[in-house]
Amino acid sequence: MKKLFLIKYGEIAIKGKNRYLFEDALLQNIKKSLRNIGDFKLIKEQGRILVEPLKEKYDEEEVIGRLTKIFGIIGICPVIKVDSLDFQQIQEHVLHYMKEIYQDKKITFKVEARRADKSYPLTSPEIAREVGAYLLQHMPTLSVDVHHPQVRVWIEIRNSVYVYSQVIPGLGGMPIGTSGKAMLLLSGGIDSPVAGWMVAKRGVALEGIYFHSHPYTSDRAKEKVIELGRKLATYTGKFTLHIVPFTEIQLKIYEKCPHVQLTIIMRRIMMQIAEKIAKKQNALALITGESIGQVASQTIQSLGVTNAVCTLPVFRPLIGFDKQDIITIAEKIDTYETSILPYEDCCTIFVAKHPQTKPNLESIERSEKNLENIDAMIEEAIAKTEVIFI
């Protein structure tokens, strides 16, 4: 009787002829996540992935912790594996499992069975009924509740038999790398890490871009963004961060453009730089943490003017979220405490007292003509970009 982890996945199961591609991607992501904490054998079975420890000593909590951060998994089940398909032996192993886990506790239970092997002589309801009766006979502290049991005992009959009573929720979504790559504009605030996490959950690999305005923004602000990249990398497996020197461009905008337009013009140039770097990195979209009406640059009119400078699609997964909704997710994914560290980002340095909330594209474009040599400045900023691999 061996102990393993049975991995359940959701959407992947309905992918038709391409399903194996998503399964293989999930398999590889699990392998990468566990590679430095022990030796494990991964087995792909119908609708399931099995993670088998090859050595007796391993940190079960660490394994489960890693698995709960992998997109594509909806459930992690610590299981016992019974190699024999003999029904009497199955019942005995289930009894041993229940006594070991629940001892003499008074609990209600229900047995649920699933036959992946339809040639097995007993049907799923028959297996559940017989095993349930066997447990009642040998564990008098148990009682049956088919509607609201305290414990559900699952028995899955495949090439071997797997028994479990705990399903630890996973993140769901799609495996990283199955939906292309996108470039995340990572500001250091609460919103952008959440936006990146939400898009990554749909299988999109991430790279990040941060605009650093030294000396107006400190190295602590830069380290804060790097730390947010590390937090995201616990879900994405890796994270490449592009740190763009933005001071000269920002000063140029401040000197040459109407101050009420500073934010929107700065935002448009950021998007241009992000798009150029994204295309070099074969990213197919940009991601921002914008939410309608949250600040002046996030009105519908402002977003429209910002979009006008882009050719790549811009994903804004938080567009209809309230701030508290965003904070709740940030706390869940462990980015919130880092995001609220009091270090200024470049977006907050040169801000007009009364910025335009309904900018006109033609007016903005006229103002941008005052930025002599801006194309050369953009290329220079890209050339001086620092790249950090996390």
Short mmCIF file of C-alpha atoms in Angstrom, two decimals:
data_model
loop_
_atom_site.label_atom_id
_atom_site.label_comp_id
_atom_site.label_asym_id
_atom_site.label_seq_id
_atom_site.Cartn_x
_atom_site.Cartn_y
_atom_site.Cartn_z
CA MET A 1 0.00 0.00 0.00
CA LYS A 2 1.70 3.17 -1.24
CA LYS A 3 0.94 6.82 -0.62
CA LEU A 4 0.64 9.08 -3.68
CA PHE A 5 -1.00 12.30 -4.78
CA LEU A 6 -3.85 12.10 -7.25
CA ILE A 7 -4.23 15.29 -9.30
CA LYS A 8 -7.60 16.31 -10.69
CA TYR A 9 -8.00 18.81 -13.51
CA GLY A 10 -11.06 20.53 -14.93
CA GLU A 11 -11.24 22.34 -18.27
CA ILE A 12 -8.44 20.26 -19.76
CA ALA A 13 -10.78 17.27 -19.79
CA ILE A 14 -13.02 18.89 -22.43
CA LYS A 15 -10.28 19.85 -24.89
CA GLY A 16 -11.07 17.08 -27.39
CA LYS A 17 -8.28 16.00 -29.73
CA ASN A 18 -5.88 18.62 -28.33
CA ARG A 19 -6.36 17.44 -24.77
CA TYR A 20 -3.02 15.62 -24.65
CA LEU A 21 -1.18 18.91 -25.29
CA PHE A 22 -2.72 20.48 -22.20
CA GLU A 23 -2.15 17.34 -20.13
CA ASP A 24 1.50 17.20 -21.17
CA ALA A 25 1.95 20.90 -20.33
CA LEU A 26 0.43 20.36 -16.88
CA LEU A 27 2.67 17.32 -16.39
CA GLN A 28 5.76 19.39 -17.20
CA ASN A 29 4.69 22.23 -14.93
CA ILE A 30 4.23 19.79 -12.03
CA LYS A 31 7.63 18.25 -12.73
CA LYS A 32 9.34 21.67 -12.72
CA SER A 33 7.59 22.73 -9.53
CA LEU A 34 8.64 19.62 -7.59
CA ARG A 35 12.12 19.08 -9.01
CA ASN A 36 14.08 20.62 -6.13
CA ILE A 37 12.15 19.13 -3.20
CA GLY A 38 12.43 15.39 -3.87
CA ASP A 39 12.23 12.56 -6.38
CA PHE A 40 8.80 11.93 -7.86
CA LYS A 41 7.41 9.80 -10.65
CA LEU A 42 4.56 11.32 -12.66
CA ILE A 43 1.99 9.04 -14.25
CA LYS A 44 -0.71 10.16 -16.65
CA GLU A 45 -3.93 8.16 -16.45
CA GLN A 46 -7.38 8.77 -17.90
CA GLY A 47 -8.54 12.10 -16.49
CA ARG A 48 -5.91 12.09 -13.74
CA ILE A 49 -2.22 12.67 -13.04
CA LEU A 50 -0.54 10.67 -10.30
CA VAL A 51 2.47 11.98 -8.37
CA GLU A 52 4.35 9.11 -6.74
CA PRO A 53 7.17 9.85 -4.24
CA LEU A 54 10.15 7.61 -5.00
CA LYS A 55 11.63 7.96 -1.51
CA GLU A 56 9.91 7.49 1.81
CA LYS A 57 11.13 10.78 3.27
CA TYR A 58 9.61 13.90 1.73
CA ASP A 59 7.81 16.99 3.00
CA GLU A 60 4.12 16.33 2.29
CA GLU A 61 3.08 19.88 3.21
CA GLU A 62 5.67 21.34 0.84
CA VAL A 63 4.52 19.08 -1.99
CA ILE A 64 0.88 20.05 -1.47
CA GLY A 65 1.86 23.73 -1.16
CA ARG A 66 3.63 23.62 -4.52
CA LEU A 67 0.77 21.78 -6.22
CA THR A 68 -1.82 24.29 -4.99
CA LYS A 69 0.03 27.03 -6.91
CA ILE A 70 -0.04 25.29 -10.31
CA PHE A 71 -2.65 26.54 -12.75
CA GLY A 72 -4.75 23.78 -14.30
CA ILE A 73 -5.17 21.71 -11.13
CA ILE A 74 -8.59 21.75 -9.47
CA GLY A 75 -7.91 19.20 -6.72
CA ILE A 76 -5.00 17.49 -4.93
CA CYS A 77 -5.87 14.22 -3.23
CA PRO A 78 -3.44 12.40 -0.89
CA VAL A 79 -4.28 8.76 -1.72
CA ILE A 80 -3.30 5.23 -0.90
CA LYS A 81 -2.66 2.91 -3.82
CA VAL A 82 -3.89 -0.68 -3.69
CA ASP A 83 -2.24 -2.82 -6.35
CA SER A 84 -4.67 -5.72 -6.05
CA LEU A 85 -8.09 -5.58 -7.74
CA ASP A 86 -9.41 -8.33 -5.46
CA PHE A 87 -12.51 -6.84 -3.85
CA GLN A 88 -11.89 -8.36 -0.41
CA GLN A 89 -8.42 -6.81 -0.33
CA ILE A 90 -9.84 -3.47 -1.46
CA GLN A 91 -12.29 -3.50 1.45
CA GLU A 92 -9.53 -4.38 3.91
CA HIS A 93 -7.31 -1.57 2.67
CA VAL A 94 -10.15 0.94 2.85
CA LEU A 95 -10.84 -0.15 6.43
CA HIS A 96 -7.15 0.17 7.33
CA TYR A 97 -7.10 3.65 5.76
CA MET A 98 -10.18 4.81 7.67
CA LYS A 99 -8.88 3.49 10.98
CA GLU A 100 -5.52 5.17 10.44
CA ILE A 101 -6.99 8.56 9.45
CA TYR A 102 -10.13 8.78 11.62
CA GLN A 103 -9.40 6.23 14.39
CA ASP A 104 -12.37 6.03 16.77
CA LYS A 105 -13.96 9.40 15.94
CA LYS A 106 -17.72 9.52 15.64
CA ILE A 107 -18.29 10.74 12.11
CA THR A 108 -20.84 10.42 9.35
CA PHE A 109 -19.57 9.18 5.99
CA LYS A 110 -20.48 8.24 2.47
CA VAL A 111 -18.56 6.01 0.05
CA GLU A 112 -18.33 7.10 -3.58
CA ALA A 113 -16.83 4.86 -6.25
CA ARG A 114 -15.67 5.42 -9.81
CA ARG A 115 -14.69 2.73 -12.29
CA ALA A 116 -12.34 3.95 -14.99
CA ASP A 117 -12.09 0.24 -15.85
CA LYS A 118 -15.67 -0.60 -16.86
CA SER A 119 -14.83 -4.30 -17.10
CA TYR A 120 -14.60 -4.55 -13.33
CA PRO A 121 -17.30 -7.02 -12.21
CA LEU A 122 -18.99 -4.67 -9.72
CA THR A 123 -20.66 -1.40 -10.73
CA SER A 124 -19.83 1.88 -9.00
CA PRO A 125 -23.00 1.86 -6.85
CA GLU A 126 -22.35 -1.78 -5.87
CA ILE A 127 -18.76 -0.98 -4.84
CA ALA A 128 -19.92 1.98 -2.75
CA ARG A 129 -22.70 -0.03 -1.09
CA GLU A 130 -20.52 -3.06 -0.25
CA VAL A 131 -17.56 -1.05 1.05
CA GLY A 132 -19.90 1.15 3.12
CA ALA A 133 -21.47 -1.91 4.73
CA TYR A 134 -18.02 -3.38 5.42
CA LEU A 135 -16.90 -0.18 7.17
CA LEU A 136 -20.07 -0.05 9.31
CA GLN A 137 -19.52 -3.63 10.34
CA HIS A 138 -15.93 -3.04 11.50
CA MET A 139 -16.06 0.57 12.75
CA PRO A 140 -19.05 1.06 15.06
CA THR A 141 -18.28 4.77 15.53
CA LEU A 142 -19.23 5.44 11.89
CA SER A 143 -22.71 6.22 10.63
CA VAL A 144 -23.97 6.79 7.10
CA ASP A 145 -25.25 10.13 5.81
CA VAL A 146 -25.72 10.10 2.05
CA HIS A 147 -26.77 13.76 1.82
CA HIS A 148 -24.42 15.73 4.09
CA PRO A 149 -21.63 13.41 5.28
CA GLN A 150 -18.74 14.74 7.30
CA VAL A 151 -16.39 12.50 5.31
CA ARG A 152 -16.61 11.28 1.74
CA VAL A 153 -14.53 8.20 0.98
CA TRP A 154 -13.61 7.95 -2.70
CA ILE A 155 -12.56 4.72 -4.38
CA GLU A 156 -11.23 4.96 -7.93
CA ILE A 157 -10.65 1.69 -9.76
CA ARG A 158 -8.14 1.99 -12.58
CA ASN A 159 -5.11 -0.20 -13.33
CA SER A 160 -4.73 -0.03 -9.57
CA VAL A 161 -7.14 1.15 -6.88
CA TYR A 162 -6.88 4.60 -5.25
CA VAL A 163 -8.55 5.48 -1.95
CA TYR A 164 -8.84 8.98 -0.50
CA SER A 165 -11.09 11.18 1.61
CA GLN A 166 -9.51 14.59 1.20
CA VAL A 167 -9.62 16.90 -1.84
CA ILE A 168 -7.46 19.99 -1.41
CA PRO A 169 -8.70 22.71 -3.79
CA GLY A 170 -6.39 23.81 -6.60
CA LEU A 171 -6.39 27.07 -8.55
CA GLY A 172 -8.10 25.74 -11.66
CA GLY A 173 -7.50 27.55 -14.92
CA MET A 174 -5.18 26.33 -17.68
CA PRO A 175 -1.54 25.21 -17.55
CA ILE A 176 1.02 27.99 -18.01
CA GLY A 177 2.37 28.09 -21.55
CA THR A 178 -0.71 26.75 -23.33
CA SER A 179 -2.07 30.18 -24.31
CA GLY A 180 0.96 32.09 -25.55
CA LYS A 181 2.83 34.88 -23.76
CA ALA A 182 1.96 38.45 -22.71
CA MET A 183 3.84 41.43 -21.29
CA LEU A 184 2.62 42.73 -17.92
CA LEU A 185 3.07 46.42 -17.07
CA LEU A 186 4.10 46.00 -13.43
CA SER A 187 3.89 49.27 -11.50
CA GLY A 188 4.48 48.14 -7.92
CA GLY A 189 0.91 48.87 -6.85
CA ILE A 190 -1.85 46.50 -5.81
CA ASP A 191 -3.58 46.11 -9.17
CA SER A 192 -1.00 45.05 -11.75
CA PRO A 193 0.24 41.85 -10.00
CA VAL A 194 -3.39 40.75 -9.63
CA ALA A 195 -4.05 41.46 -13.32
CA GLY A 196 -1.00 39.40 -14.31
CA TRP A 197 -2.01 36.52 -12.05
CA MET A 198 -5.52 36.46 -13.51
CA VAL A 199 -4.28 36.29 -17.10
CA ALA A 200 -1.64 33.71 -16.17
CA LYS A 201 -4.44 31.57 -14.75
CA ARG A 202 -5.73 31.22 -18.31
CA GLY A 203 -2.46 29.57 -19.37
CA VAL A 204 -0.62 32.72 -20.51
CA ALA A 205 3.11 32.88 -19.79
CA LEU A 206 4.17 36.25 -18.36
CA GLU A 207 7.03 38.67 -18.67
CA GLY A 208 6.99 41.98 -16.83
CA ILE A 209 8.05 45.55 -17.57
CA TYR A 210 8.71 48.22 -14.95
CA PHE A 211 9.46 51.90 -15.60
CA HIS A 212 12.08 53.22 -13.17
CA SER A 213 12.68 56.95 -12.72
CA HIS A 214 15.96 57.18 -10.81
CA PRO A 215 16.61 59.24 -8.69
CA TYR A 216 12.95 60.25 -8.32
CA THR A 217 12.07 56.65 -7.54
CA SER A 218 14.36 54.83 -5.12
CA ASP A 219 16.11 51.50 -5.41
CA ARG A 220 13.72 50.26 -2.74
CA ALA A 221 10.86 50.85 -5.18
CA LYS A 222 12.75 48.79 -7.75
CA GLU A 223 13.38 45.99 -5.23
CA LYS A 224 9.69 46.04 -4.37
CA VAL A 225 8.77 45.33 -7.99
CA ILE A 226 11.40 42.58 -8.22
CA GLU A 227 9.83 41.00 -5.14
CA LEU A 228 6.41 41.15 -6.81
CA GLY A 229 7.99 39.35 -9.75
CA ARG A 230 9.18 36.65 -7.35
CA LYS A 231 5.66 36.32 -5.95
CA LEU A 232 4.24 35.87 -9.46
CA ALA A 233 6.98 33.37 -10.32
CA THR A 234 5.65 31.02 -7.62
CA TYR A 235 2.63 30.59 -9.89
CA THR A 236 4.20 30.98 -13.34
CA GLY A 237 7.39 28.98 -12.73
CA LYS A 238 9.61 31.79 -13.99
CA PHE A 239 9.35 35.51 -14.60
CA THR A 240 11.48 37.83 -16.72
CA LEU A 241 11.41 41.47 -15.61
CA HIS A 242 12.44 44.32 -17.92
CA ILE A 243 13.40 47.48 -15.99
CA VAL A 244 13.22 50.50 -18.28
CA PRO A 245 15.03 53.77 -17.36
CA PHE A 246 12.29 56.36 -17.78
CA THR A 247 13.59 59.53 -16.11
CA GLU A 248 14.71 61.44 -19.22
CA ILE A 249 11.46 60.74 -21.07
CA GLN A 250 9.41 61.74 -18.06
CA LEU A 251 11.30 65.02 -17.63
CA LYS A 252 10.87 65.73 -21.34
CA ILE A 253 7.12 65.26 -21.09
CA TYR A 254 7.01 67.50 -18.01
CA GLU A 255 8.97 70.24 -19.80
CA LYS A 256 7.25 70.18 -23.19
CA CYS A 257 3.62 69.12 -22.68
CA PRO A 258 0.61 70.68 -20.90
CA HIS A 259 0.61 69.50 -17.31
CA VAL A 260 -3.03 68.44 -17.41
CA GLN A 261 -1.99 65.91 -20.08
CA LEU A 262 1.11 64.55 -18.31
CA THR A 263 -0.42 61.31 -17.11
CA ILE A 264 -2.04 60.28 -20.37
CA ILE A 265 1.01 61.16 -22.53
CA MET A 266 3.32 59.34 -20.13
CA ARG A 267 1.00 56.36 -20.24
CA ARG A 268 0.95 56.33 -24.05
CA ILE A 269 4.75 56.33 -24.25
CA MET A 270 4.94 53.55 -21.68
CA MET A 271 2.60 51.49 -23.84
CA GLN A 272 4.74 52.15 -26.92
CA ILE A 273 7.88 50.98 -25.11
CA ALA A 274 6.10 47.98 -23.61
CA GLU A 275 4.81 46.98 -27.03
CA LYS A 276 8.25 47.21 -28.65
CA ILE A 277 9.81 45.05 -25.94
CA ALA A 278 6.85 42.65 -26.05
CA LYS A 279 7.28 42.10 -29.78
CA LYS A 280 11.00 41.43 -29.32
CA GLN A 281 10.10 38.81 -26.72
CA ASN A 282 7.40 37.24 -28.93
CA ALA A 283 4.66 38.32 -26.52
CA LEU A 284 1.24 38.55 -28.13
CA ALA A 285 -0.50 41.05 -25.83
CA LEU A 286 -0.03 43.65 -23.10
CA ILE A 287 -1.58 43.38 -19.63
CA THR A 288 -2.42 46.28 -17.33
CA GLY A 289 -4.14 46.56 -13.95
CA GLU A 290 -6.52 49.32 -14.98
CA SER A 291 -10.06 49.53 -13.61
CA ILE A 292 -12.67 51.94 -14.98
CA GLY A 293 -12.78 55.24 -13.11
CA GLN A 294 -10.17 54.38 -10.47
CA VAL A 295 -7.87 57.28 -11.46
CA ALA A 296 -7.80 59.96 -14.17
CA SER A 297 -5.92 57.75 -16.65
CA GLN A 298 -8.55 55.02 -16.28
CA THR A 299 -11.68 56.77 -17.54
CA ILE A 300 -13.17 55.30 -20.70
CA GLN A 301 -11.96 58.32 -22.66
CA SER A 302 -8.42 57.99 -21.29
CA LEU A 303 -8.30 54.27 -21.99
CA GLY A 304 -9.43 54.91 -25.55
CA VAL A 305 -6.66 57.45 -26.11
CA THR A 306 -4.12 55.07 -24.58
CA ASN A 307 -5.28 52.18 -26.76
CA ALA A 308 -4.86 54.29 -29.89
CA VAL A 309 -1.09 54.04 -29.63
CA CYS A 310 -1.05 50.20 -29.45
CA THR A 311 -1.26 47.56 -32.16
CA LEU A 312 -1.13 44.58 -29.77
CA PRO A 313 -4.29 43.73 -27.81
CA VAL A 314 -4.36 45.12 -24.27
CA PHE A 315 -5.81 42.82 -21.61
CA ARG A 316 -7.39 44.55 -18.60
CA PRO A 317 -8.84 41.73 -16.47
CA LEU A 318 -9.67 44.09 -13.58
CA ILE A 319 -11.63 46.55 -15.69
CA GLY A 320 -14.93 46.09 -13.81
CA PHE A 321 -13.54 45.28 -10.35
CA ASP A 322 -14.01 47.35 -7.21
CA LYS A 323 -10.84 48.07 -5.25
CA GLN A 324 -11.86 45.73 -2.45
CA ASP A 325 -12.32 42.91 -4.97
CA ILE A 326 -8.75 43.47 -6.15
CA ILE A 327 -7.38 43.63 -2.60
CA THR A 328 -9.08 40.33 -1.76
CA ILE A 329 -7.28 38.58 -4.62
CA ALA A 330 -3.98 40.33 -3.79
CA GLU A 331 -4.18 38.98 -0.25
CA LYS A 332 -5.01 35.51 -1.56
CA ILE A 333 -1.97 35.40 -3.88
CA ASP A 334 0.36 36.99 -1.29
CA THR A 335 1.20 40.18 -3.20
CA TYR A 336 -0.77 42.67 -1.09
CA GLU A 337 1.72 43.27 1.73
CA THR A 338 4.51 43.87 -0.79
CA SER A 339 2.35 46.13 -2.95
CA ILE A 340 1.48 48.49 -0.08
CA LEU A 341 5.11 49.13 0.90
CA PRO A 342 5.42 52.96 0.82
CA TYR A 343 7.86 53.38 -2.07
CA GLU A 344 6.89 55.75 -4.91
CA ASP A 345 6.60 54.49 -8.48
CA CYS A 346 7.19 56.63 -11.55
CA CYS A 347 3.46 57.12 -12.17
CA THR A 348 3.12 59.17 -8.98
CA ILE A 349 6.10 61.49 -9.40
CA PHE A 350 4.97 64.09 -11.95
CA VAL A 351 1.21 64.18 -11.49
CA ALA A 352 -0.90 67.24 -12.32
CA LYS A 353 -3.16 68.62 -9.61
CA HIS A 354 -6.10 68.49 -12.01
CA PRO A 355 -5.38 65.94 -14.77
CA GLN A 356 -7.65 65.60 -17.76
CA THR A 357 -10.24 62.87 -17.35
CA LYS A 358 -11.72 63.19 -20.84
CA PRO A 359 -8.72 63.67 -23.13
CA ASN A 360 -9.13 64.23 -26.86
CA LEU A 361 -6.87 62.11 -29.07
CA GLU A 362 -6.14 64.89 -31.59
CA SER A 363 -5.20 67.30 -28.80
CA ILE A 364 -2.91 64.72 -27.18
CA GLU A 365 -1.21 63.96 -30.49
CA ARG A 366 -0.61 67.69 -31.09
CA SER A 367 1.03 67.99 -27.68
CA GLU A 368 3.22 64.96 -28.36
CA LYS A 369 4.67 66.75 -31.40
CA ASN A 370 6.49 68.99 -28.91
CA LEU A 371 8.58 65.97 -27.86
CA GLU A 372 11.50 66.34 -30.23
CA ASN A 373 13.56 63.19 -30.75
CA ILE A 374 11.12 61.13 -28.68
CA ASP A 375 11.55 58.12 -30.98
CA ALA A 376 15.30 58.17 -30.38
CA MET A 377 14.74 58.55 -26.64
CA ILE A 378 12.42 55.55 -26.67
CA GLU A 379 15.01 53.44 -28.49
CA GLU A 380 17.72 54.55 -26.08
CA ALA A 381 15.55 53.61 -23.08
CA ILE A 382 14.94 50.18 -24.59
CA ALA A 383 18.66 49.71 -25.26
CA LYS A 384 19.47 50.56 -21.62
CA THR A 385 16.75 48.28 -20.21
CA GLU A 386 17.94 45.98 -17.42
CA VAL A 387 16.68 42.40 -17.65
CA ILE A 388 16.27 40.26 -14.53
CA PHE A 389 15.44 36.54 -14.70
CA ILE A 390 13.47 35.25 -11.75
#
